[in-house]
Amino acid sequence: AAAASFSAPGAPRLWLLLPQLFQFLQVHGPCQGSMFMWIDANQARILIGFEEDILIVSEGKMAPFTHDFRKAQQRMPAIPVNIQHVNFTWQATDQAEYFYEFQTLRSLDKDIMDDPTVNVPLLGSVPHKASVVQVGFPCRGDQDGVAAFEVTILVMDAGGNIILRTPHNAIFFKTCQRAKCPGGCRNGGYCNERQVCECQDGFYGIHCEKALCSPRCLNGGLCMSPGVCICPPGYFGPSCERANCSTTCLNGGTCFHPGKCICAVGFEGSRCELSKCRQPCRNGGKCTGRNKCKCSKGYHGDLCSKAVCEPSCGAHGSCVEPNRCQCRDGWHGRHCNKKQEIRCNARVLPWIF
C-alpha cells in the first residue's frame, strides 16, 4: 500500500531522503530476531501528504525502493524550510541485540545550519520496544541559503560485527531562511511576530539553544537534547548518575566515583572487601559496625551465636536452637518444666524364721 503513495501524482520526492540515513542496515535473519524501521503514518502525512506507514527495513531486509541511493542522491531535493526534523521508528524484535553509533553529525555550511541533532545518545543499543529517532536540522536563521550536512551511522550485532551497506554515510541538503529574530531560533524554535523565539518542548534560551534534561545531567554530563545526557569518561546512565569502577565493589558496595566505592553497613576497604567485625556474625547475622552484629530472628549475642527460646527453657534446660530446648536429666517437656516421675516396682520378700 505504501508504494502507491510514492507514485501518486504531485507527491513530493522528499521520501527519497528518508531511507538513506539507514540504508546499510542488514541482519542475519528472523530466526534470531530481526530489526524493523519505518516512518509512521503521521510523519508520512507531513512529508508526502499520504497518511500511511512507510517501511524502510522489514525483517532485516531493505525495501526495494531504498537500494539505488547513489542515483537517488543526484536528483534529491533539499529539505524544505517548513520541515525541521524527520522521525524514524525502529525496533529490535525477540532477543536480537543490535548496537548503533552515530559517527558523524556534521554541517558542511555552519554559517547557515548547525550540526544536525538526534534525540538519542550517540552510542547505544536498538531498543526492543518501538521507539522514535528524531533527526533535526537546526538552521541558524542568519541568512537564506541551502546547507549541506553529513550523517554517518554504524550498526553492529551482538558479536561486534559491523553491518554495513555502501555507502554508509550520506550527504543531505536543507533549505534555510533568514529569521526575523536576531541570531535565529534553533532546535525547531519559531520566531513569532514579537521577534521572540518560541521554543519546542525541552529547549530554552534566547535562541532555544539550550536543552533541558530532567533530572539534570550529573557528574559533569552535558545535556545535548531533551532527556539525553552525554556523560564524561567514567560515568554512564540516563543522567550520568552511575560511575564505572575499574574494580567491582563487593558485599553490596556501590560505585559512586570511578575507582571509589561506598560500602554497605559493616564493611570497609577500597572494594568493601573487609568486614568491620573481627569475628564473623553467625547464623545469618549482619555486621553493622565495629564488632557489632545485627542478628537474624531467633538468635542473639555479640556474634549471634545464642539461640532464643520463647518462653525460656527455665532453670532445667538450655536453648540450643530457636524455640528448641535441651533438658537436663530428670526433666522434660517443651520448656523443660516437667519433672520425670520415678516409679519403683515393689517386691514382697518372705520373712525368714
Short mmCIF file of C-alpha atoms in Angstrom, two decimals:
data_model
loop_
_atom_site.label_atom_id
_atom_site.label_comp_id
_atom_site.label_asym_id
_atom_site.label_seq_id
_atom_site.Cartn_x
_atom_site.Cartn_y
_atom_site.Cartn_z
CA ALA A 1 0.00 0.00 0.00
CA ALA A 2 2.87 2.33 0.76
CA ALA A 3 4.27 2.01 -2.78
CA ALA A 4 1.13 3.60 -4.19
CA SER A 5 1.83 6.69 -2.12
CA PHE A 6 5.19 7.22 -3.77
CA SER A 7 3.77 7.17 -7.29
CA ALA A 8 0.86 9.48 -6.54
CA PRO A 9 0.76 12.46 -8.92
CA GLY A 10 2.20 15.63 -7.46
CA ALA A 11 3.59 13.94 -4.35
CA PRO A 12 6.96 15.45 -3.31
CA ARG A 13 10.02 13.31 -3.79
CA LEU A 14 11.22 14.03 -0.26
CA TRP A 15 10.71 10.37 0.65
CA LEU A 16 13.93 9.63 -1.23
CA LEU A 17 15.79 11.36 1.58
CA LEU A 18 14.47 9.20 4.35
CA PRO A 19 15.84 5.69 3.85
CA GLN A 20 19.35 6.86 3.03
CA LEU A 21 20.15 7.62 6.65
CA PHE A 22 19.95 3.94 7.48
CA GLN A 23 20.36 2.24 4.12
CA PHE A 24 23.17 -0.04 5.28
CA LEU A 25 21.17 -1.87 7.99
CA GLN A 26 21.10 -5.63 7.44
CA VAL A 27 20.56 -8.51 9.85
CA HIS A 28 21.22 -12.24 9.74
CA GLY A 29 17.63 -13.43 9.56
CA PRO A 30 14.39 -13.72 11.53
CA CYS A 31 15.39 -16.95 13.29
CA GLN A 32 17.48 -14.96 15.80
CA GLY A 33 15.19 -11.96 15.90
CA SER A 34 15.35 -9.11 13.46
CA MET A 35 15.22 -5.35 13.07
CA PHE A 36 12.50 -3.10 11.69
CA MET A 37 12.48 0.58 10.78
CA TRP A 38 9.62 2.64 9.45
CA ILE A 39 8.12 6.11 9.17
CA ASP A 40 4.76 6.27 10.90
CA ALA A 41 1.62 7.50 9.19
CA ASN A 42 1.57 10.90 10.90
CA GLN A 43 5.13 11.69 9.81
CA ALA A 44 4.40 10.41 6.29
CA ARG A 45 1.40 12.72 6.02
CA ILE A 46 3.64 15.72 6.80
CA LEU A 47 6.32 14.62 4.35
CA ILE A 48 4.43 13.28 1.33
CA GLY A 49 0.77 14.07 2.00
CA PHE A 50 -0.36 10.45 2.44
CA GLU A 51 -1.20 9.04 5.87
CA GLU A 52 0.35 5.58 5.62
CA ASP A 53 3.22 3.78 7.37
CA ILE A 54 6.33 3.56 5.19
CA LEU A 55 8.55 0.53 5.81
CA ILE A 56 12.27 1.10 5.30
CA VAL A 57 13.63 -2.08 6.91
CA SER A 58 11.40 -5.12 7.33
CA GLU A 59 12.69 -8.36 8.88
CA GLY A 60 16.22 -7.16 8.25
CA LYS A 61 15.68 -6.52 4.53
CA MET A 62 15.67 -3.16 2.81
CA ALA A 63 12.56 -2.11 0.91
CA PRO A 64 13.08 -2.34 -2.89
CA PHE A 65 12.90 1.43 -3.41
CA THR A 66 15.82 2.05 -1.00
CA HIS A 67 18.55 0.24 -2.95
CA ASP A 68 19.75 2.68 -5.62
CA PHE A 69 20.81 5.56 -3.38
CA ARG A 70 23.64 6.96 -5.47
CA LYS A 71 21.31 7.73 -8.37
CA ALA A 72 18.64 8.99 -5.99
CA GLN A 73 21.10 11.36 -4.33
CA GLN A 74 21.86 13.06 -7.64
CA ARG A 75 18.24 14.15 -8.08
CA MET A 76 17.40 14.54 -4.41
CA PRO A 77 15.71 17.85 -3.49
CA ALA A 78 16.70 19.95 -0.50
CA ILE A 79 14.62 19.54 2.65
CA PRO A 80 12.04 22.36 2.65
CA VAL A 81 12.07 25.29 5.06
CA ASN A 82 8.99 24.17 6.98
CA ILE A 83 10.43 20.75 7.93
CA GLN A 84 12.70 21.00 10.95
CA HIS A 85 13.13 17.29 11.68
CA VAL A 86 12.31 13.77 10.47
CA ASN A 87 11.11 10.98 12.76
CA PHE A 88 12.04 7.34 12.27
CA THR A 89 10.72 4.44 14.34
CA TRP A 90 12.93 1.41 14.97
CA GLN A 91 12.77 -1.83 16.93
CA ALA A 92 14.83 -4.98 17.52
CA THR A 93 12.49 -7.95 17.87
CA ASP A 94 12.63 -11.04 20.07
CA GLN A 95 16.04 -11.49 21.70
CA ALA A 96 18.04 -9.85 18.91
CA GLU A 97 20.68 -7.39 20.11
CA TYR A 98 21.93 -4.60 17.84
CA PHE A 99 24.14 -1.66 18.73
CA TYR A 100 24.47 1.63 16.87
CA GLU A 101 26.87 4.57 16.77
CA PHE A 102 26.34 7.96 15.15
CA GLN A 103 29.90 8.61 13.99
CA THR A 104 29.22 11.82 12.09
CA LEU A 105 26.57 14.52 12.51
CA ARG A 106 28.19 17.45 10.73
CA SER A 107 27.06 20.57 8.96
CA LEU A 108 29.18 21.47 5.95
CA ASP A 109 27.80 25.03 5.94
CA LYS A 110 27.92 26.12 9.57
CA ASP A 111 27.12 29.73 8.74
CA ILE A 112 23.70 28.52 7.51
CA MET A 113 22.94 25.46 9.66
CA ASP A 114 24.35 24.00 12.88
CA ASP A 115 25.29 20.34 13.13
CA PRO A 116 22.27 18.02 12.83
CA THR A 117 20.90 16.59 16.07
CA VAL A 118 19.41 13.31 17.25
CA ASN A 119 17.23 12.72 20.29
CA VAL A 120 19.06 9.55 21.37
CA PRO A 121 22.59 9.01 22.73
CA LEU A 122 25.21 8.88 20.00
CA LEU A 123 26.13 5.35 21.10
CA GLY A 124 23.65 2.75 22.33
CA SER A 125 21.51 -0.28 21.55
CA VAL A 126 18.48 -0.54 19.28
CA PRO A 127 15.51 -0.82 21.69
CA HIS A 128 13.24 -3.85 21.82
CA LYS A 129 10.25 -1.53 22.20
CA ALA A 130 9.28 0.54 19.17
CA SER A 131 10.96 3.93 19.70
CA VAL A 132 11.32 7.17 17.74
CA VAL A 133 14.64 8.51 16.48
CA GLN A 134 14.33 12.17 15.57
CA VAL A 135 16.92 13.75 13.27
CA GLY A 136 16.83 17.55 13.49
CA PHE A 137 18.06 20.17 11.02
CA PRO A 138 18.85 23.34 13.06
CA CYS A 139 19.02 26.31 10.71
CA ARG A 140 20.85 29.27 12.26
CA GLY A 141 18.46 31.82 10.81
CA ASP A 142 21.24 34.27 9.95
CA GLN A 143 20.79 34.10 6.18
CA ASP A 144 18.89 32.47 3.35
CA GLY A 145 20.56 29.51 1.68
CA VAL A 146 20.92 25.77 1.29
CA ALA A 147 23.20 23.92 3.72
CA ALA A 148 24.78 20.53 3.15
CA PHE A 149 25.15 18.17 6.07
CA GLU A 150 26.59 14.70 6.60
CA VAL A 151 25.24 11.78 8.63
CA THR A 152 27.24 8.60 9.30
CA ILE A 153 25.90 5.73 11.39
CA LEU A 154 27.14 2.22 12.07
CA VAL A 155 25.12 -0.72 13.37
CA MET A 156 26.66 -3.90 14.72
CA ASP A 157 25.34 -7.17 16.06
CA ALA A 158 25.97 -8.67 19.50
CA GLY A 159 29.19 -10.23 18.23
CA GLY A 160 30.63 -6.83 17.31
CA ASN A 161 30.31 -7.42 13.57
CA ILE A 162 29.61 -4.18 11.71
CA ILE A 163 26.54 -4.39 9.49
CA LEU A 164 27.35 -2.20 6.55
CA ARG A 165 25.98 -1.44 3.11
CA THR A 166 27.60 1.02 0.74
CA PRO A 167 27.57 3.96 1.09
CA HIS A 168 27.37 4.03 4.89
CA ASN A 169 27.28 7.81 5.08
CA ALA A 170 25.08 10.30 3.28
CA ILE A 171 25.08 13.98 2.31
CA PHE A 172 21.77 15.85 2.53
CA PHE A 173 20.67 19.41 1.83
CA LYS A 174 18.44 21.69 3.90
CA THR A 175 16.83 24.94 2.79
CA CYS A 176 17.13 27.64 5.45
CA GLN A 177 15.62 31.13 5.71
CA ARG A 178 16.76 34.27 7.44
CA ALA A 179 14.78 34.57 10.65
CA LYS A 180 13.25 37.78 11.90
CA CYS A 181 14.70 37.12 15.36
CA PRO A 182 18.32 38.36 15.61
CA GLY A 183 20.53 35.29 15.88
CA GLY A 184 17.73 32.99 14.79
CA CYS A 185 15.74 30.35 16.65
CA ARG A 186 17.37 26.95 16.95
CA ASN A 187 16.22 23.40 17.62
CA GLY A 188 12.90 23.89 15.87
CA GLY A 189 12.07 27.16 17.65
CA TYR A 190 9.67 29.59 15.99
CA CYS A 191 10.20 33.33 15.66
CA ASN A 192 6.89 34.99 16.48
CA GLU A 193 5.55 38.39 15.45
CA ARG A 194 7.14 39.98 18.53
CA GLN A 195 10.53 38.80 17.26
CA VAL A 196 10.88 36.42 20.20
CA CYS A 197 11.78 32.75 19.83
CA GLU A 198 9.12 30.29 20.93
CA CYS A 199 10.98 27.10 21.80
CA GLN A 200 10.00 23.49 21.27
CA ASP A 201 9.36 21.40 24.39
CA GLY A 202 12.63 20.55 26.08
CA PHE A 203 14.57 23.62 24.89
CA TYR A 204 15.01 27.11 26.29
CA GLY A 205 17.20 30.21 25.93
CA ILE A 206 17.03 33.35 23.81
CA HIS A 207 17.70 31.30 20.68
CA CYS A 208 16.29 27.99 22.05
CA GLU A 209 19.91 26.88 22.07
CA LYS A 210 19.84 25.15 25.47
CA ALA A 211 18.40 21.69 26.13
CA LEU A 212 16.53 20.79 29.30
CA CYS A 213 17.25 17.45 30.95
CA SER A 214 15.06 16.37 33.84
CA PRO A 215 16.50 15.01 36.02
CA ARG A 216 19.58 17.07 35.26
CA CYS A 217 22.81 15.55 33.99
CA LEU A 218 25.11 14.69 36.90
CA ASN A 219 28.88 14.40 37.32
CA GLY A 220 29.64 16.94 34.61
CA GLY A 221 27.36 15.39 31.99
CA LEU A 222 26.21 17.59 29.11
CA CYS A 223 22.53 17.86 28.13
CA MET A 224 22.54 17.50 24.34
CA SER A 225 18.80 17.26 23.69
CA PRO A 226 15.76 16.89 25.94
CA GLY A 227 16.35 13.96 28.26
CA VAL A 228 19.65 12.93 26.60
CA CYS A 229 22.87 13.35 28.58
CA ILE A 230 26.36 12.90 27.15
CA CYS A 231 28.41 11.54 30.04
CA PRO A 232 32.11 12.25 30.72
CA PRO A 233 34.56 9.33 30.81
CA GLY A 234 33.96 7.08 33.80
CA TYR A 235 30.21 7.71 34.11
CA PHE A 236 27.09 6.30 32.49
CA GLY A 237 23.34 6.06 32.98
CA PRO A 238 20.41 8.21 31.75
CA SER A 239 21.57 11.11 33.96
CA CYS A 240 25.26 10.11 34.20
CA GLU A 241 24.45 9.06 37.75
CA ARG A 242 26.42 5.81 37.69
CA ALA A 243 30.18 5.53 37.87
CA ASN A 244 32.22 2.92 36.06
CA CYS A 245 34.58 1.39 38.61
CA SER A 246 37.64 -0.39 37.27
CA THR A 247 37.24 -2.86 40.15
CA THR A 248 33.97 -4.28 41.43
CA CYS A 249 32.58 -3.06 44.76
CA LEU A 250 31.96 -6.10 46.97
CA ASN A 251 29.47 -7.01 49.71
CA GLY A 252 26.74 -4.70 48.44
CA GLY A 253 29.00 -1.67 47.94
CA THR A 254 28.10 1.00 45.38
CA CYS A 255 30.46 2.68 42.93
CA PHE A 256 29.95 6.46 43.23
CA HIS A 257 33.10 7.74 41.51
CA PRO A 258 35.49 5.98 39.11
CA GLY A 259 37.52 3.64 41.31
CA LYS A 260 35.76 4.58 44.58
CA CYS A 261 33.13 2.60 46.47
CA ILE A 262 30.53 3.46 49.10
CA CYS A 263 30.43 0.40 51.34
CA ALA A 264 27.35 -1.18 52.86
CA VAL A 265 26.99 -1.01 56.64
CA GLY A 266 29.58 -3.20 58.34
CA PHE A 267 32.16 -3.24 55.55
CA GLU A 268 35.21 -1.18 54.65
CA GLY A 269 38.20 -1.20 52.32
CA SER A 270 38.76 0.19 48.83
CA ARG A 271 36.49 -2.53 47.41
CA CYS A 272 34.37 -3.04 50.56
CA GLU A 273 36.14 -6.37 50.91
CA LEU A 274 36.76 -6.08 54.68
CA SER A 275 34.24 -6.73 57.43
CA LYS A 276 34.29 -4.38 60.43
CA CYS A 277 33.65 -7.36 62.70
CA ARG A 278 36.87 -9.19 63.69
CA GLN A 279 34.88 -12.40 64.07
CA PRO A 280 32.10 -13.08 61.59
CA CYS A 281 28.50 -12.78 62.70
CA ARG A 282 26.91 -16.22 62.90
CA ASN A 283 23.55 -17.70 62.00
CA GLY A 284 22.82 -15.14 59.28
CA GLY A 285 23.72 -12.07 61.34
CA LYS A 286 24.97 -8.90 59.65
CA CYS A 287 27.91 -6.77 60.73
CA THR A 288 26.61 -3.24 61.35
CA GLY A 289 29.67 -1.54 62.79
CA ARG A 290 32.92 -2.09 64.60
CA ASN A 291 32.41 -5.59 66.11
CA LYS A 292 28.62 -5.12 66.19
CA CYS A 293 26.25 -7.71 64.78
CA LYS A 294 22.59 -7.40 63.91
CA CYS A 295 21.17 -10.86 64.49
CA SER A 296 18.55 -12.60 62.44
CA LYS A 297 15.31 -13.67 64.10
CA GLY A 298 15.79 -16.40 66.70
CA TYR A 299 19.37 -15.51 67.70
CA HIS A 300 21.13 -13.03 69.96
CA GLY A 301 24.53 -12.35 71.50
CA ASP A 302 27.61 -10.44 70.37
CA LEU A 303 28.17 -12.84 67.47
CA CYS A 304 24.56 -14.00 67.14
CA SER A 305 25.70 -17.39 68.45
CA LYS A 306 22.97 -17.79 71.08
CA ALA A 307 19.55 -19.10 70.19
CA VAL A 308 16.36 -17.55 71.56
CA CYS A 309 13.60 -19.70 73.07
CA GLU A 310 10.28 -18.06 73.95
CA PRO A 311 9.27 -18.78 76.63
CA SER A 312 12.68 -19.67 78.02
CA CYS A 313 13.88 -23.12 78.88
CA GLY A 314 13.94 -22.18 82.56
CA ALA A 315 16.45 -23.44 85.11
CA HIS A 316 16.38 -27.03 83.93
CA GLY A 317 17.25 -26.71 80.25
CA SER A 318 19.28 -24.79 77.70
CA CYS A 319 18.22 -23.25 74.36
CA VAL A 320 20.14 -24.98 71.56
CA GLU A 321 18.13 -23.71 68.55
CA PRO A 322 15.38 -21.11 68.16
CA ASN A 323 12.49 -22.33 70.35
CA ARG A 324 14.14 -25.73 70.97
CA CYS A 325 15.23 -26.67 74.47
CA GLN A 326 17.60 -29.41 75.60
CA CYS A 327 16.52 -30.58 79.05
CA ARG A 328 18.70 -31.79 81.91
CA ASP A 329 18.36 -35.28 83.29
CA GLY A 330 15.18 -35.68 85.22
CA TRP A 331 13.26 -33.01 83.34
CA HIS A 332 11.25 -32.99 80.13
CA GLY A 333 8.65 -31.02 78.21
CA ARG A 334 8.92 -28.34 75.54
CA HIS A 335 10.26 -25.86 78.08
CA CYS A 336 11.89 -28.40 80.47
CA ASN A 337 9.35 -27.56 83.16
CA LYS A 338 8.07 -31.06 83.83
CA LYS A 339 9.80 -33.36 86.32
CA GLN A 340 10.06 -37.00 85.47
CA GLU A 341 8.35 -39.35 87.95
CA ILE A 342 10.39 -42.27 89.33
CA ARG A 343 8.34 -45.38 89.85
CA CYS A 344 9.63 -48.32 91.89
CA ASN A 345 8.43 -51.89 91.32
CA ALA A 346 7.72 -53.15 94.87
CA ARG A 347 8.58 -56.74 95.75
CA VAL A 348 7.25 -58.64 98.78
CA LEU A 349 10.04 -60.56 100.45
CA PRO A 350 9.13 -63.54 102.61
CA TRP A 351 10.11 -63.44 106.24
CA ILE A 352 12.67 -65.96 107.14
CA PHE A 353 12.22 -67.55 110.57
#
